[in-house]
Coordinates of C-alpha atoms in Angstrom, one line a residue:
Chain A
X8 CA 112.1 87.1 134.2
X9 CA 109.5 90.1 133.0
X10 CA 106.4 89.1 134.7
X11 CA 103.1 91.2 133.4
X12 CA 99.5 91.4 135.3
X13 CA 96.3 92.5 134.1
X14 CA 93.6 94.7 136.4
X15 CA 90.9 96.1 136.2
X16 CA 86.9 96.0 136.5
X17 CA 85.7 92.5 135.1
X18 CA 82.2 94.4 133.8
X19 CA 81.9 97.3 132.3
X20 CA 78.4 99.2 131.2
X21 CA 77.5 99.9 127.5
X22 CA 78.4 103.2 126.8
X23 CA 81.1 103.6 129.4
X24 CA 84.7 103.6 129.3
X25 CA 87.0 100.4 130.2
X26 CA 90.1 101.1 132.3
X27 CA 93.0 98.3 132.3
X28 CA 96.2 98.8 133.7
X29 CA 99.2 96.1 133.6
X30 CA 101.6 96.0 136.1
X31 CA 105.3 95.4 134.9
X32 CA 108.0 93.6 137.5
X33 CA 111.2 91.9 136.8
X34 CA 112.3 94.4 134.9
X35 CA 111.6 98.5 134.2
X36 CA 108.9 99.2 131.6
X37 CA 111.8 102.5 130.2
X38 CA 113.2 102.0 126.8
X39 CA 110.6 99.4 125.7
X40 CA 107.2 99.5 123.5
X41 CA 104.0 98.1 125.3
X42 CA 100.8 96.2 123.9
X43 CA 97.6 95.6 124.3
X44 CA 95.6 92.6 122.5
X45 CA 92.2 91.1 122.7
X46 CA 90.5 88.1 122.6
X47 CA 86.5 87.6 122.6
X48 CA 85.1 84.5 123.9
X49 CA 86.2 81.4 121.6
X50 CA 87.6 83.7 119.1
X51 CA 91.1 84.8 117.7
X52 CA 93.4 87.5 118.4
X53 CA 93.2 91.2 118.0
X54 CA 95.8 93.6 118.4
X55 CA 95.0 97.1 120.1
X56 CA 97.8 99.0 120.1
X57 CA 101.0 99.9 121.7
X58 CA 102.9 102.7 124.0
X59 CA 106.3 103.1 123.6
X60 CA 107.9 104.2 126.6
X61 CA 111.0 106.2 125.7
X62 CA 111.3 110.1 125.5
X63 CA 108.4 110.1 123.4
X64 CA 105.9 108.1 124.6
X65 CA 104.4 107.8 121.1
X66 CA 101.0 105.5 120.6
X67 CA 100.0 103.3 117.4
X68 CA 96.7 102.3 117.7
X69 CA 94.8 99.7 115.5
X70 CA 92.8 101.8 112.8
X71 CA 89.4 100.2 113.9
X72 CA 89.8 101.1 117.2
X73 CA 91.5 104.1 117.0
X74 CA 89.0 106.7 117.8
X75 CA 88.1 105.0 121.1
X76 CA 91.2 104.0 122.2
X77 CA 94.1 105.6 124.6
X78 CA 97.2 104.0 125.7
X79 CA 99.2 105.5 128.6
X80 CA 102.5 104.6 131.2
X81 CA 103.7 105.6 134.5
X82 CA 107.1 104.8 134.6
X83 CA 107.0 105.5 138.8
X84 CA 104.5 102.6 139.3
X85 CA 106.3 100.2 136.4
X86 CA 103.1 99.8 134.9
X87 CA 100.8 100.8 131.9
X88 CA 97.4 101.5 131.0
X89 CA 94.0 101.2 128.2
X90 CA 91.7 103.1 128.3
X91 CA 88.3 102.2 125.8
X92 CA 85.5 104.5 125.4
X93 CA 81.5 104.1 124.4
X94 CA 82.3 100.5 125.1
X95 CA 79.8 97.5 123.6
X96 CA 78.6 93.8 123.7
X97 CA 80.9 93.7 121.2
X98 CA 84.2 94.8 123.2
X99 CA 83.4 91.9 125.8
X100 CA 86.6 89.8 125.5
X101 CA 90.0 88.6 127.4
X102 CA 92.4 91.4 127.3
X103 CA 96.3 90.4 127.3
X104 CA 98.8 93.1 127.7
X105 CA 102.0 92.3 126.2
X106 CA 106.1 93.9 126.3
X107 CA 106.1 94.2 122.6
X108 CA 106.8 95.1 119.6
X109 CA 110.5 93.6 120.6
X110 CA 112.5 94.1 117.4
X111 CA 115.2 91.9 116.1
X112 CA 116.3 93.6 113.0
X113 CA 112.9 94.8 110.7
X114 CA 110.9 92.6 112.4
X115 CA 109.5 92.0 115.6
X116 CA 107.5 90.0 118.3
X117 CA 105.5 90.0 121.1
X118 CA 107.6 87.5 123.7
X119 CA 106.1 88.2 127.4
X120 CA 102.5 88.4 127.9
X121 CA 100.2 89.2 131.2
X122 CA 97.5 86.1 131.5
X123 CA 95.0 88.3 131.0
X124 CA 91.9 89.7 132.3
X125 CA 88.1 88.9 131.0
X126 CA 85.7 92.0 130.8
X127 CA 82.0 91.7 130.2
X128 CA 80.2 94.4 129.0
X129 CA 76.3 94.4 130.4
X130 CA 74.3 96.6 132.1
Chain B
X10 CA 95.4 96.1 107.2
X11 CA 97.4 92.2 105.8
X12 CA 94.8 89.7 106.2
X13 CA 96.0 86.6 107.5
X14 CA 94.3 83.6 106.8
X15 CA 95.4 79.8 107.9
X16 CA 94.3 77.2 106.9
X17 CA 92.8 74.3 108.2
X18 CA 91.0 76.0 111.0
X19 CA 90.9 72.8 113.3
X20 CA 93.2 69.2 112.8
X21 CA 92.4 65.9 114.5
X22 CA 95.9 64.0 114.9
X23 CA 97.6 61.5 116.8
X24 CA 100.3 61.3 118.8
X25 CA 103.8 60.5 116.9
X26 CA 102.2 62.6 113.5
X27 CA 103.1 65.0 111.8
X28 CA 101.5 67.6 110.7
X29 CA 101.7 71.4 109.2
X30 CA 99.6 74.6 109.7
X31 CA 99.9 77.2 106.9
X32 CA 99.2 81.0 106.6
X33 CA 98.6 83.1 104.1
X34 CA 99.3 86.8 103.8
X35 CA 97.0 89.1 101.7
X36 CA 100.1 90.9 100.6
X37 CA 104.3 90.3 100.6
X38 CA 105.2 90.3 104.5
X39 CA 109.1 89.3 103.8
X40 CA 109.8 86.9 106.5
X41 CA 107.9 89.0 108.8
X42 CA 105.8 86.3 110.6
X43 CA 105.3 84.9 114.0
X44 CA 103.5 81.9 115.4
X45 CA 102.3 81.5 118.6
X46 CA 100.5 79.0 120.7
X47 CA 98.0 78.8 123.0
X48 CA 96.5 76.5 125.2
X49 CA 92.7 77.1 127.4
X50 CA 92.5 79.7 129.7
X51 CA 96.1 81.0 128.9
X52 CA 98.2 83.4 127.2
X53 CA 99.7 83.0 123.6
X54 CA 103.2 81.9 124.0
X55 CA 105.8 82.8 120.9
X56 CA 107.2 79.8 119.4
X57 CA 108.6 81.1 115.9
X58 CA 109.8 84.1 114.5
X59 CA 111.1 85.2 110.9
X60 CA 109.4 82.9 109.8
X61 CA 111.8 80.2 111.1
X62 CA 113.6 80.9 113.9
X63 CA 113.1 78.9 116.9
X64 CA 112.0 80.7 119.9
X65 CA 114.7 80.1 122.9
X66 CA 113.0 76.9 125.0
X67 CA 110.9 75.6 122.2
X68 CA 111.3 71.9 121.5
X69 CA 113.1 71.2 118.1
X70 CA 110.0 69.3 116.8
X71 CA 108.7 72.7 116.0
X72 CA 110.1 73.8 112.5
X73 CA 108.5 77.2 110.4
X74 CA 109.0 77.8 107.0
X75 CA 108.0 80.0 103.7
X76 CA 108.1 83.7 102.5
X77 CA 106.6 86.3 101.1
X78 CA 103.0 85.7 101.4
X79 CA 103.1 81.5 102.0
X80 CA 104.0 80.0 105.2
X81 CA 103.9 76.6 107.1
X82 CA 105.0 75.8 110.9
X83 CA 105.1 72.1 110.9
X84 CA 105.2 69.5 114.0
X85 CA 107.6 66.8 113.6
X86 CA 106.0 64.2 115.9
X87 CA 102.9 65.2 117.9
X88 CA 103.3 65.4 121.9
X89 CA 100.7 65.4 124.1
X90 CA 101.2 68.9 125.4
X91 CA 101.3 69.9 122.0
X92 CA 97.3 69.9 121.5
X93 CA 96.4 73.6 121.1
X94 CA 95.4 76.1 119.2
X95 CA 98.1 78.0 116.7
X96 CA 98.3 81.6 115.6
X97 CA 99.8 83.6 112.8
X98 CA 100.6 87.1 113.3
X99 CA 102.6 89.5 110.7
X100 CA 105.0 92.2 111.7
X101 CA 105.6 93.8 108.7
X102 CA 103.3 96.5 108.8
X103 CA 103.5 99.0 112.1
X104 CA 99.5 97.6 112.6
X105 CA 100.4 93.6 113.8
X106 CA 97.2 91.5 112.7
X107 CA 96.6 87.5 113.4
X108 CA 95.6 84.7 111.4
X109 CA 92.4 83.3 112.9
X110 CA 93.4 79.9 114.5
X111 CA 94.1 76.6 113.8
X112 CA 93.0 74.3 116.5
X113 CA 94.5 71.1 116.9
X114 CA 93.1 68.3 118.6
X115 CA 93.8 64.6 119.6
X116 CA 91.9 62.5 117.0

């Protein structure tokens, strides 16, 4: 059974950049794509992005966050990381990282997910 | 980006009911939907996908339905475990994006 965990600093400084990395076991993180999604306080759900970890190691990054965001794997450790810059109040939330997008034909799902980890940002 | 928007954004309802979420799409996703739940303090768990297809280990009370930009998951008869909050999400386009919630609750 894939098994994901969330780390990381739980508070972050405005300005700053937030560091997460998700560590992958029961099973190799090769040959599959890799999200990140995140969830302020009471509210709903927000895809980040993905990594897919195959030759390419190609990112697809949510337009609104794009500029801020960088998504990266090491494939010796079995895990993955986010990286967000010039962080705000606003980027306080849960962050869940996920093994996903899994395809079945055209479409596709996100079917394991880490339990996430809550980051405040305050000074 | 597909807007997602369900609809109602919180149900009181009993044990034994029935009752259906829907979600709209802001544009034609296909089949290309998903519907999660989630419970306090822990991750969205996938119970639908395409629309209608039952996610292995989910209970047969849980049914989805639609296309193109309507959709419905529907609760056959309410457990008690099944008191959550439901998501949406579209996988058509490359940029996945989530209905807001629909929080269900024990009248």
């Amino acid at each position: 059974q894939v098994q994901l965990q969330e780390s990381g600093p739980g508070l972050v400084k405005p300005s700053e950049t937030l560091s997460l990395t998700c560590t992958v076991s029961g099973g190799s993180i090769s040959n599959y794509y890799w999200s990140w999604i995140r969830q302020p306080p009471g509210k709903g759900l927000e895809w980040i992005g993905y990594i897919e970890v195959y030759s390419s190691g190609g990112t697809n990054y949510n337009p609104s966050l794009k500029n801020r965001v960088t998504m990266s794997a090491d494939t010796s450790e079995n895990q993955f990381s986010l990286r967000l810059s010039s962080v705000t109040a606003a980027d306080s939330a849960m962050y869940f990282c996920a093994r996903g997008p899994d395809y079945y034909g055209s479409g596709s799902f996100l079917q394991y997910w880490g339990q996430g980890t809550l980051v405040t940002v305050s000074s | 980006d597909i807007q997602m928007t369900q609809s109602p954004s919180s149900l009181s309802a009993s044990v034994g009911d029935r009752i259906t979420i829907t979600c709209r799409a802001s544009q034609s996703i296909s089949n290309y939907i998903n519907w999660y739940q989630q419970k306090p303090g822990k991750a969205p768990n996938l119970l639908i996908y395409g629309a209608s297809t039952l996610q292995s280990g989910v209970p047969s009370r849980f049914s989805g339905g639609g296309s193109e930009t309507d959709f419905t998951l529907t609760i056959s008869s309410l457990q008690p475990e099944d008191f959550a909050t439901y998501y949406c999400q579209q996988s058509y386009s490359t940029w996945y994006t989530f209905g807001q919630g629909t929080k269900l609750e024990i009248k």
